[in-house]
Coordinates of C-alpha atoms in Angstrom, one line a residue:
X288 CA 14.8 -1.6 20.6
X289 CA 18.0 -3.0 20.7
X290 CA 22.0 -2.2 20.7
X291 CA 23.8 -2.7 17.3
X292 CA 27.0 -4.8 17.5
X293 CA 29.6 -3.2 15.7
X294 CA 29.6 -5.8 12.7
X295 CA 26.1 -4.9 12.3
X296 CA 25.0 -3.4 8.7
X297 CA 23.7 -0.7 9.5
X298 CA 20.2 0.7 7.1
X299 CA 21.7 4.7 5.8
X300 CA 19.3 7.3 5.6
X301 CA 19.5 9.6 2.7
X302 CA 19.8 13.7 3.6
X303 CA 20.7 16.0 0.6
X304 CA 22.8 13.4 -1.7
X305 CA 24.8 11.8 1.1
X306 CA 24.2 8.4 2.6
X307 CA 24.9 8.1 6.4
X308 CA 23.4 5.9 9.1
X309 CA 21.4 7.8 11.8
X310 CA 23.4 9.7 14.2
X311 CA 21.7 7.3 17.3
X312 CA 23.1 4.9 19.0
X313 CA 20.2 2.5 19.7
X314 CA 18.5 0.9 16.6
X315 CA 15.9 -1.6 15.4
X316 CA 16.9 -5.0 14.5
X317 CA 15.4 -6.0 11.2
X318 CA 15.1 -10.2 11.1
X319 CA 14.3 -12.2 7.7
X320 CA 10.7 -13.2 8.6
X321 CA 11.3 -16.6 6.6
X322 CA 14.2 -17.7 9.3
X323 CA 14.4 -15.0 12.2
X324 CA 17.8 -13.8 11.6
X325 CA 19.2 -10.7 11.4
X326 CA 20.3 -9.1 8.1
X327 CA 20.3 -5.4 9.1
X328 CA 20.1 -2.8 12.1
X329 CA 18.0 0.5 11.2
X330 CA 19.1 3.4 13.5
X331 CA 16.5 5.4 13.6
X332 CA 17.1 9.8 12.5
X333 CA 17.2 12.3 14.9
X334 CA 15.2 15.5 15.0
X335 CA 17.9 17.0 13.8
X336 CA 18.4 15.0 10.8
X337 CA 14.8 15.3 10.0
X338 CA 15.3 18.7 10.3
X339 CA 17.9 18.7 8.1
X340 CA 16.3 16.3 5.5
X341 CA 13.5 18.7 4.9
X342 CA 15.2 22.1 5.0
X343 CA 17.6 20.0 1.9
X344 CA 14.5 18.9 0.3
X345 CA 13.2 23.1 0.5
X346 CA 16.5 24.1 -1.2
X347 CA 16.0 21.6 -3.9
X348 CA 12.9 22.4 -4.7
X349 CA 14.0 25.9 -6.4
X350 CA 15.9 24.4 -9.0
X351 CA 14.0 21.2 -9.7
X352 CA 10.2 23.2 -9.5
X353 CA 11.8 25.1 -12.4
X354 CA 13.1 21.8 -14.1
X355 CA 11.3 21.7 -17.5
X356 CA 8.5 19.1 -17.4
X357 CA 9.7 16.7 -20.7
X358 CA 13.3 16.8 -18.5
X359 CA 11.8 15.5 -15.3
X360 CA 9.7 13.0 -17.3
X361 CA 13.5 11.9 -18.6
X362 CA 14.7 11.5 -15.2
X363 CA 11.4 9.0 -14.7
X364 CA 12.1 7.2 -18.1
X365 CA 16.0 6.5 -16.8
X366 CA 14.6 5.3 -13.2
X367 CA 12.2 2.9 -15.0
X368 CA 15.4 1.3 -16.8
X369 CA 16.7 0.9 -14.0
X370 CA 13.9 -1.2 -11.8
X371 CA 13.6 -3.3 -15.1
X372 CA 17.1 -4.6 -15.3
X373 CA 17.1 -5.1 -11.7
X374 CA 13.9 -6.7 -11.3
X375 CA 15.3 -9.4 -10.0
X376 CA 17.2 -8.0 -7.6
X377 CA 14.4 -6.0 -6.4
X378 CA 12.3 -8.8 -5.7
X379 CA 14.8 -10.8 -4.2
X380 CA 15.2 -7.8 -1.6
X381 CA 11.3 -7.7 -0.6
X382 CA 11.5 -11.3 0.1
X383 CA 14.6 -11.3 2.3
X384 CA 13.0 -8.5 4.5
X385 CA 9.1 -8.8 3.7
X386 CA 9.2 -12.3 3.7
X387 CA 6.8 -12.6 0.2
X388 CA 7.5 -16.0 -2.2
X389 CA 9.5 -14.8 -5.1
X390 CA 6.6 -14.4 -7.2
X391 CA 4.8 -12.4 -5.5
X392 CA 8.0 -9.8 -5.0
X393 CA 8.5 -10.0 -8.5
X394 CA 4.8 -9.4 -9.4
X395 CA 5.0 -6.1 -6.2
X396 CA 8.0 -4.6 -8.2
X397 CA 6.2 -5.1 -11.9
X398 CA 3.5 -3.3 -10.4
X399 CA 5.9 -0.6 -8.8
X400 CA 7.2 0.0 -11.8
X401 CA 3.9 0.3 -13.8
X402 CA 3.4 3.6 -12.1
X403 CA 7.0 4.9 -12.7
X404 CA 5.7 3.8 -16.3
X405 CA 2.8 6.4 -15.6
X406 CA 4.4 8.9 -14.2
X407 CA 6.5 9.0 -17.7
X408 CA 3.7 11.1 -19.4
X409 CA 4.1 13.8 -17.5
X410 CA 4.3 15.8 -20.5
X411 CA 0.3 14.9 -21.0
X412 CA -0.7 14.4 -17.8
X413 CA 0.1 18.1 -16.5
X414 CA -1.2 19.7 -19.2
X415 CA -3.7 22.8 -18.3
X416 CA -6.8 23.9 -19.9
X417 CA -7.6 27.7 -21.8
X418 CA -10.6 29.5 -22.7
X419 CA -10.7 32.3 -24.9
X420 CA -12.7 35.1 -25.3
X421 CA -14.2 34.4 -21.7
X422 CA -15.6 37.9 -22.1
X423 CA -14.7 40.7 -24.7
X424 CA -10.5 40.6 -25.1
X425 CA -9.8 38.6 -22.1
X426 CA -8.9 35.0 -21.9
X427 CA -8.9 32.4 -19.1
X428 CA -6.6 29.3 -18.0
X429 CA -5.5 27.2 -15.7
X430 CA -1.9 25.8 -15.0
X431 CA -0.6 23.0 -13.0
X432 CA 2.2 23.6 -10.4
X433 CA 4.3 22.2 -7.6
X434 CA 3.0 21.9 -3.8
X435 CA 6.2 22.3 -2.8
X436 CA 8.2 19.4 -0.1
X437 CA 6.2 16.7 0.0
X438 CA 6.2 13.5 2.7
X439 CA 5.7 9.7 2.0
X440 CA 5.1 7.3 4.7
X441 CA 4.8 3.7 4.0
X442 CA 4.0 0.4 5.2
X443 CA 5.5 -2.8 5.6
X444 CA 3.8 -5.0 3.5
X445 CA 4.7 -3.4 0.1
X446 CA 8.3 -2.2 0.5
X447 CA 9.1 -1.3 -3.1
X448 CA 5.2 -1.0 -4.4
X449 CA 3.8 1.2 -1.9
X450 CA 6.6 4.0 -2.4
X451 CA 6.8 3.5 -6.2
X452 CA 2.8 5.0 -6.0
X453 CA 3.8 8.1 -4.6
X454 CA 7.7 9.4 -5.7
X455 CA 7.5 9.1 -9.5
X456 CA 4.8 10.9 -9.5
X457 CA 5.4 13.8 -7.0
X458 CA 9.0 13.9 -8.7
X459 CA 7.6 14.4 -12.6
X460 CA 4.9 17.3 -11.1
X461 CA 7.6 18.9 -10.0
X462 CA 8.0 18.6 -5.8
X463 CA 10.9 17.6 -3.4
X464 CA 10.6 13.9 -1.5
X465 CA 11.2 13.0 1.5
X466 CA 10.5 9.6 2.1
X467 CA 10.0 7.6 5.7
X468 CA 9.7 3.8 5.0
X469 CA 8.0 1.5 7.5
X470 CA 10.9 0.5 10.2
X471 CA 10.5 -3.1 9.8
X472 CA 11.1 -2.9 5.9
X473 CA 13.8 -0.2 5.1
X474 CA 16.3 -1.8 2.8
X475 CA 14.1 -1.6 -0.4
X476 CA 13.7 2.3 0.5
X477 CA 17.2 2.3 0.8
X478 CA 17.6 0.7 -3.0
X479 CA 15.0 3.0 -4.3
X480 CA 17.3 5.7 -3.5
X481 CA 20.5 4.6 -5.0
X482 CA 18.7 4.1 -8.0
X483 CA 17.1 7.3 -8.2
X484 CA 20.5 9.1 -7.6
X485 CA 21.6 6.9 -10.6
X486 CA 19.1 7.9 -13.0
X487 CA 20.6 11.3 -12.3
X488 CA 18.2 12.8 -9.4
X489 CA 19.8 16.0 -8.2
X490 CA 20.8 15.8 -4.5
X491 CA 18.2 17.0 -2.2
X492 CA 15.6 16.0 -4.4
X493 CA 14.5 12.9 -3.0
X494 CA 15.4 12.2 0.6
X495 CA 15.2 8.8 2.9
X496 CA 14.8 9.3 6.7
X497 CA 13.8 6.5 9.3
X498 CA 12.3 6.1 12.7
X499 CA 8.6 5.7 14.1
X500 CA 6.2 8.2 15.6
X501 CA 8.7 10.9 16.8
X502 CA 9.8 11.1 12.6
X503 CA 6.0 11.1 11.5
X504 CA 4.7 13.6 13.9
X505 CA 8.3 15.8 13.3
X506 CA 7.1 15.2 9.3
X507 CA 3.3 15.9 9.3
X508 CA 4.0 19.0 11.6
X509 CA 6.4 20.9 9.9
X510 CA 5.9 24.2 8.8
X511 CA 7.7 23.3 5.4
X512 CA 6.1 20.5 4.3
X513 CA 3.1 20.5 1.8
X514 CA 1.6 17.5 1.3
X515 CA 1.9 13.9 2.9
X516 CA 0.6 10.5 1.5
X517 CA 0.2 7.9 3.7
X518 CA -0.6 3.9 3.5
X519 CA -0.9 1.7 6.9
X520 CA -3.3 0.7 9.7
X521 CA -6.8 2.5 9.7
X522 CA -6.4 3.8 13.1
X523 CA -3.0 5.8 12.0
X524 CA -4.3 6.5 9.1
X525 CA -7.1 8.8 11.0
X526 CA -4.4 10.1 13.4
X527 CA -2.0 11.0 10.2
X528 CA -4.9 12.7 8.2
X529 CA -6.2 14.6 11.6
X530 CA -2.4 15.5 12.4
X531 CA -1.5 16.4 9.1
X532 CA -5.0 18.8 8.5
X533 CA -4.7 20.7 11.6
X534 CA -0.9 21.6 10.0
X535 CA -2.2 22.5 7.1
X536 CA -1.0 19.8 5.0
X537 CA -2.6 18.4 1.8
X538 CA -3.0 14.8 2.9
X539 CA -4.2 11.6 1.7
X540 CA -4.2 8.9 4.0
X541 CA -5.1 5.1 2.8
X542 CA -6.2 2.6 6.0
X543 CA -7.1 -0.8 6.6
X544 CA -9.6 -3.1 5.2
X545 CA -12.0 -5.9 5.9
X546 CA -12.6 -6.9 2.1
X547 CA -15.9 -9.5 1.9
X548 CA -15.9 -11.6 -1.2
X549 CA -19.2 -12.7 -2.4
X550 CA -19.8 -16.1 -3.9
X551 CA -23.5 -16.7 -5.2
X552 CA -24.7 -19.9 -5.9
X553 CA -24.5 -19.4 -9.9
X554 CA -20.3 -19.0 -9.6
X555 CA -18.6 -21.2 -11.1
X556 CA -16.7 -22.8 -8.7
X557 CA -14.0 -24.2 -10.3
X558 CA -12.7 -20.8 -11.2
X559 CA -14.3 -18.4 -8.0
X560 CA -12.2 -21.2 -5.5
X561 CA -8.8 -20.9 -6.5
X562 CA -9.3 -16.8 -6.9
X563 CA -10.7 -16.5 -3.6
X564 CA -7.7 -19.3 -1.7
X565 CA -5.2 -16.5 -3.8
X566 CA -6.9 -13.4 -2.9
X567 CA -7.4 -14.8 0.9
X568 CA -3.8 -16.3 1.8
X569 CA -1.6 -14.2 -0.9
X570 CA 1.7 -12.6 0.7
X571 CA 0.2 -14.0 3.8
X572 CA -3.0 -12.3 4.0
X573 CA -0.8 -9.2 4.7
X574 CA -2.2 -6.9 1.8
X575 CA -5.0 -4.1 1.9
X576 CA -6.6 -6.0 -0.4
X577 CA -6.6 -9.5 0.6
X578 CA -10.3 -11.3 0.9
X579 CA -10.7 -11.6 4.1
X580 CA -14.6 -12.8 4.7
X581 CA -15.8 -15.0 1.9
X582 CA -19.8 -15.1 1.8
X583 CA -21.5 -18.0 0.8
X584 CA -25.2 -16.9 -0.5
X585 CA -27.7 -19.8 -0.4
X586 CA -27.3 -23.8 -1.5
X587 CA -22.8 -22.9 -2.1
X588 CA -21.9 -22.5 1.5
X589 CA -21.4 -26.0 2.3
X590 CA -19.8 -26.7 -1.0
X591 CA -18.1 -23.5 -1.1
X592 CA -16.4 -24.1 2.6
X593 CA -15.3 -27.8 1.5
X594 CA -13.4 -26.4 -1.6
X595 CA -11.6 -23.9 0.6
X596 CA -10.7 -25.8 2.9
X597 CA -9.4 -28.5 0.4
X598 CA -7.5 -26.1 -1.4
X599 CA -6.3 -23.9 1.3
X600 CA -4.3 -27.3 3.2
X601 CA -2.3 -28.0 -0.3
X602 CA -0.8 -24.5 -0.3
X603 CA 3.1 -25.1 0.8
X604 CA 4.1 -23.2 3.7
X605 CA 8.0 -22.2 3.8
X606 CA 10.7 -19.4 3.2
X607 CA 9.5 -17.1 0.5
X608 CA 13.2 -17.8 -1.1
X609 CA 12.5 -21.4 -1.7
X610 CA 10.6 -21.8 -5.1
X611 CA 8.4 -24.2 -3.9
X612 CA 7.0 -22.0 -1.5
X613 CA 3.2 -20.7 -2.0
X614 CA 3.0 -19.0 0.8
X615 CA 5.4 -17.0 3.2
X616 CA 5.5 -16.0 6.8
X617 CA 3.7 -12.8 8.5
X618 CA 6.5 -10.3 9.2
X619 CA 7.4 -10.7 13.3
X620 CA 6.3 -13.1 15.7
X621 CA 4.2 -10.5 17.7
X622 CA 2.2 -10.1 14.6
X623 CA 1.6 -14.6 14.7
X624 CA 1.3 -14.0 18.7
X625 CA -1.8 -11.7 17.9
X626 CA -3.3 -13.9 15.4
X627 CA -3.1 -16.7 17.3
X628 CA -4.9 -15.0 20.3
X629 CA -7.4 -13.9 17.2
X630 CA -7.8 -17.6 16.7
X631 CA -8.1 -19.2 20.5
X632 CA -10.9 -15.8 20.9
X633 CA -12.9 -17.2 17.8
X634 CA -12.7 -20.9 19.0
X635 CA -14.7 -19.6 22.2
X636 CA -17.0 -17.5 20.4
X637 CA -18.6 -20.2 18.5
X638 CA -17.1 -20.2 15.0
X639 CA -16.2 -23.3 13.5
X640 CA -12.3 -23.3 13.0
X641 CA -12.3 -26.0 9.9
X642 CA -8.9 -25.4 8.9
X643 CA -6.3 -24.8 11.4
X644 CA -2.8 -23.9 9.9
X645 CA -1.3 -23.4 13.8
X646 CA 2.2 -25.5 13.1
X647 CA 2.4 -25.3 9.7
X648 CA 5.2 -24.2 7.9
X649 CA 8.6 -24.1 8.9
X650 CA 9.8 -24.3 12.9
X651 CA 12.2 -21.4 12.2
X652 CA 10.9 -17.9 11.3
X653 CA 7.4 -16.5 11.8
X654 CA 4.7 -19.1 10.0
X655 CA 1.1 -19.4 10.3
X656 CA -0.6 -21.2 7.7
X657 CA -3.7 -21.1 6.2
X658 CA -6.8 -20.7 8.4
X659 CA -10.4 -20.6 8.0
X660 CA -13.3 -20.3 10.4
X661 CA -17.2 -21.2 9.3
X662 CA -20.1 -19.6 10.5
X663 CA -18.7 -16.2 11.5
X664 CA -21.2 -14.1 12.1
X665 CA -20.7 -9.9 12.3
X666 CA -20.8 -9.9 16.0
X667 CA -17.5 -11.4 15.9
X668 CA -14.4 -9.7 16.4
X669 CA -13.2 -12.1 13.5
X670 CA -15.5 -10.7 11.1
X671 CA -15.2 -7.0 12.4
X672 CA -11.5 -6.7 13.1
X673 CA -8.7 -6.4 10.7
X674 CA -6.2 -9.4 11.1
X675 CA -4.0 -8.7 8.5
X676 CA -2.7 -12.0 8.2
X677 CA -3.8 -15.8 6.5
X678 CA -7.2 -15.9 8.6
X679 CA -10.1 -16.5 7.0
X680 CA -13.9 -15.6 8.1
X681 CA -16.6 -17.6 6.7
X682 CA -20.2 -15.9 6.7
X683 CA -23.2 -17.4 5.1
X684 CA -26.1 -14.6 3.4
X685 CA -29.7 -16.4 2.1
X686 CA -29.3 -14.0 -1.0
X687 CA -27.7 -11.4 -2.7
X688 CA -29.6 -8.7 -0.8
X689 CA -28.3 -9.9 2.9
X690 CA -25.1 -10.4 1.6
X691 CA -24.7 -7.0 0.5
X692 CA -25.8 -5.7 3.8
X693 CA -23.4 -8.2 5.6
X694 CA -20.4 -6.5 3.7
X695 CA -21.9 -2.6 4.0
X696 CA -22.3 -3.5 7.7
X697 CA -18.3 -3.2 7.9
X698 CA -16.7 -0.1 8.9
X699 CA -13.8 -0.8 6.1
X700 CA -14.6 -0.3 2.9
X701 CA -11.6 -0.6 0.5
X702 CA -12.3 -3.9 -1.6
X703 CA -15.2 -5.8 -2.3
X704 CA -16.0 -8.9 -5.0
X705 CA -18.5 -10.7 -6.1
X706 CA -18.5 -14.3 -8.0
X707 CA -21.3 -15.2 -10.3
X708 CA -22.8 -16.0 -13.8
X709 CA -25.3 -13.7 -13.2
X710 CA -25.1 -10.2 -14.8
X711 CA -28.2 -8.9 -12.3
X712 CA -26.1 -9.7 -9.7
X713 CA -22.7 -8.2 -10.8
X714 CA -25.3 -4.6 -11.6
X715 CA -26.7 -4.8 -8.2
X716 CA -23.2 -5.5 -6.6
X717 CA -21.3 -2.7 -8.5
X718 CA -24.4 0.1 -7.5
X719 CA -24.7 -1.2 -3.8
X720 CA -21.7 -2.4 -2.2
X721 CA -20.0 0.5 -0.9
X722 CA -16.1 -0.2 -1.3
X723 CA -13.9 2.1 -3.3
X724 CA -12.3 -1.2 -5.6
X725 CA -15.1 -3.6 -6.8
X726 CA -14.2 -7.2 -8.8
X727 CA -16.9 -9.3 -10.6
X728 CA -15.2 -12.6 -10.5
X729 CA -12.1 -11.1 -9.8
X730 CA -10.5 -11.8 -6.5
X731 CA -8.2 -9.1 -6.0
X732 CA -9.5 -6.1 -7.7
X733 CA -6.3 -3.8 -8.1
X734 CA -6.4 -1.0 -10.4
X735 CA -3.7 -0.5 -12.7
X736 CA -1.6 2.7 -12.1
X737 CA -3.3 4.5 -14.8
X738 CA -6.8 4.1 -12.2
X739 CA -7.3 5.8 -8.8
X740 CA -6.5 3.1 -5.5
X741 CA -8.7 3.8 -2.9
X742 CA -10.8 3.2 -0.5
X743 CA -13.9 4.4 1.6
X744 CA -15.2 4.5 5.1
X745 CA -12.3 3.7 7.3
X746 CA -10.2 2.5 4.4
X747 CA -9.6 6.1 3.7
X748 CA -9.1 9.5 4.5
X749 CA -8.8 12.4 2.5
X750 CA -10.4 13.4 -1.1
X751 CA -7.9 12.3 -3.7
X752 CA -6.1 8.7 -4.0
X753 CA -3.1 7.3 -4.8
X754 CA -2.2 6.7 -8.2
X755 CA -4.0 7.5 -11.7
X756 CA -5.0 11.0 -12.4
X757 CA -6.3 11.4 -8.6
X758 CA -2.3 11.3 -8.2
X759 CA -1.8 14.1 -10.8
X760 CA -3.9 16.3 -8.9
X761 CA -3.0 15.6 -5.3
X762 CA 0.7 16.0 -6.6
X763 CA 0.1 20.0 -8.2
X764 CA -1.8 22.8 -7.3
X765 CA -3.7 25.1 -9.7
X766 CA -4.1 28.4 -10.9
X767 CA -6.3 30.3 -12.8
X768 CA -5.0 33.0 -14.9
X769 CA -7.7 36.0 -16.6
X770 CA -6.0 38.0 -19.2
X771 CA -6.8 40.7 -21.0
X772 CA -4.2 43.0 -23.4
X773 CA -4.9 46.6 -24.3

């Protein structure tokens, strides 16, 4: 923590329709990751104005529950508009405080905006379903309806993505919003909000308020609050979904991830490297699904390891601004600090560090480059922990059978992938591996809004997931209506 000069910009939350900074006076700096320097200071809300965020978001909730569905669909259709003409602004703004290459902010926001796109057919989507003539004159159905004020709290590493899952859709079903973005990436919260307020949002509707634990546990233990969604670390994401269930909230919590991708000796290798370099080293390794263990099965793990490593070393390293730029920085130096202590630990454990990217990149701003260790094996913190940053664990499997166990053996298990020619092995793969988000020579397999994202083991915790029809559901409550008419 640290005192805001008075120059400062100071990050506004958003309480009933009006934009005000935090009434404290001590506040977070927020650096660029790509040079260290300061563009903003986020004061963080008080328990009061968390109080006052969700007793707005209650009120609103009368008027916009009662909304007619095609109207709030409207409302989505204006805010889509919106994020398209300013796509590049958008982007722009996850690189300055994210620290992602341009291209991977723009493709964040086209995804963002894919489930705004989703969230459009309302209309559809919260349809009900009737039976008549259940029994002699009386007739069933069952109707879709509101939970009421709902919480969002999201993570760094997908400042305009990760809150684009949950708002369009809780909006279009019909609930009040309060969101609480991650502290070290508030600003494209912030613009989310201006441009919901510009499609026409009532106030109230959708509410902004920041801070750290004291604002979570004030959220998830609120006696007016519904439902909370939550993306972040797998050990909050237990503590939010234990929190949030002993309150009595519908919750869905999304966690971490140690995602193994698979490459058997029938892949082709000319397209399985490049995938697995993008899927490994992509927005810095700082994704949920980022391929962070690469399995070589049989004869390919020699070859497979060269290629990596050849690949990985021609990646340029530098501000995610410059264009030239295929790779950013990890978002604060105590995140590099940890991986670097990640990377000294393997040393003395007895992998093979084979591509060291210690001193790459720029001198200013938080760089690590692209790393890889060979023969990792699952008694290593390196293959069991989840880095969350451009380190990759090498592990070799004789065949497709120890590989698979290899990968189960993890306690994560959000994304897994398999490369091969074979379609025996991509059968086996998809019926065995136990991940919630399976590619065959994909490697990053990220369902389009339209599909359920999620996880299992400690990748997740709850019963619906983010997006697609899981969405829908975790978004409405239902009732079921028997009629009869003398």
């Amino acid at each position: 923590m640290a005192q805001a000069t008075a120059s400062s910009e100071l990050v506004p939350a958003l309480i009933g329709g009006r934009w005000r900074p935090a009434s404290t006076s001590t506040v977070d700096e927020i650096p660029d990751p790509g040079s260290g320097e300061t563009i903003a200071w986020l004061p963080y809300s008080s328990a009061e104005e968390i109080e006052a965020a969700v007793a707005v978001a209650k009120e609103a909730l009368v008027s916009w529950s009662e909304t007619p569905v095609p109207q709030r669909a409207q409302a989505m259709f204006r805010f889509k508009r919106l994020l398209e003409e300013r796509e590049d602004e958008l982007a722009a703004l996850v690189t300055q405080e994210n620290g992602k290459t341009l291209a991977e902010a723009v493709g964040e926001v086209r995804r963002g905006i894919e489930v705004v796109d989703f969230a459009c057919g309302a209309p559809t989507l919260l349809m009900g379903t009737n039976l008549d003539q259940i029994a002699a004159g009386i007739d069933s159905e069952i109707g879709r309806f509101p939970v009421g004020v709902v919480v969002g709290i999201t993570p760094f590493n997908f400042p305009n993505m990760v809150p684009l899952w949950m708002i369009p859709v809780a909006l279009v079903c019909g609930n009040t919003f309060i969101l609480k973005p991650s502290q070290r990436t508030p600003l494209s919260a912030v613009r989310i909000g201006e441009l919901l307020e510009e499609a026409g949002l009532p106030p109230g509707v959708f509410n902004i308020v920041h801070g750290a634990n004291d604002a979570v546990n004030a959220l998830i233990s609120h006696s007016d609050v519904a439902a909370v969604s939550f993306v972040g670390s797998a050990g909050v994401a237990r503590y939010i979904y234990r929190e949030s269930a002993l309150h009595g909230k519908r919750v869905q919590a999304l966690g971490g991830a140690k995602n193994h991708i698979v490459v058997m000796n029938d892949a082709d290798m000319e397209q399985s490297i490049p995938a697995l370099v993008s899927s490994a080293f992509g927005a810095a390794g700082q994704r949920c699904l980022a391929g962070s263990v690469a399995v070589g099965v049989g004869a390919v793990g020699d070859e497979m390891v060269r290629q990596i490593v050849a690949r990985a070393e021609t990646l340029r390293v530098g501000r995610g601004s410059d264009p030239q730029s295929e790779m950013g920085p990890v978002i604060r130096d105590e995140r590099r600090q940890e991986l670097l202590g990640y990377i000294k630990e393997a040393n003395g454990q007895g992998a093979k560090l084979v591509s060291d990217g210690r001193g790459v990149g720029p001198a200013e701003g938080f760089f690590l480059g692209p790393t890889v260790f060979d023969d990792v094996t699952p008694d290593m913190k390196l293959w069991r922990d989840e880095l969350f940053g451009p380190v990759l664990a090498v592990v070799r499997a004789a065949d497709i059978d120890e590989a698979i166990r290899v990968l189960n053996r993890s306690t994560y298990g959000n994304m897994a992938s398999i490369f091969t020619s074979s379609g025996k092995n991509a059968r086996e793969f998809r019926r065995r591996a136990d991940a919630g988000m399976l590619g065959v020579n994909i490697g990053v397999a990220a369902p389009m809004a339209f599909f359920p994202f999620g996880g299992h083991k400690e990748s997740f915790y709850g019963d619906l997931h983010a997006t697609g029809m899981d969405a829908i559901y975790f978004y409405t409550s239902t009732k079921v209506t028997i009629s009869r008419w003398f």
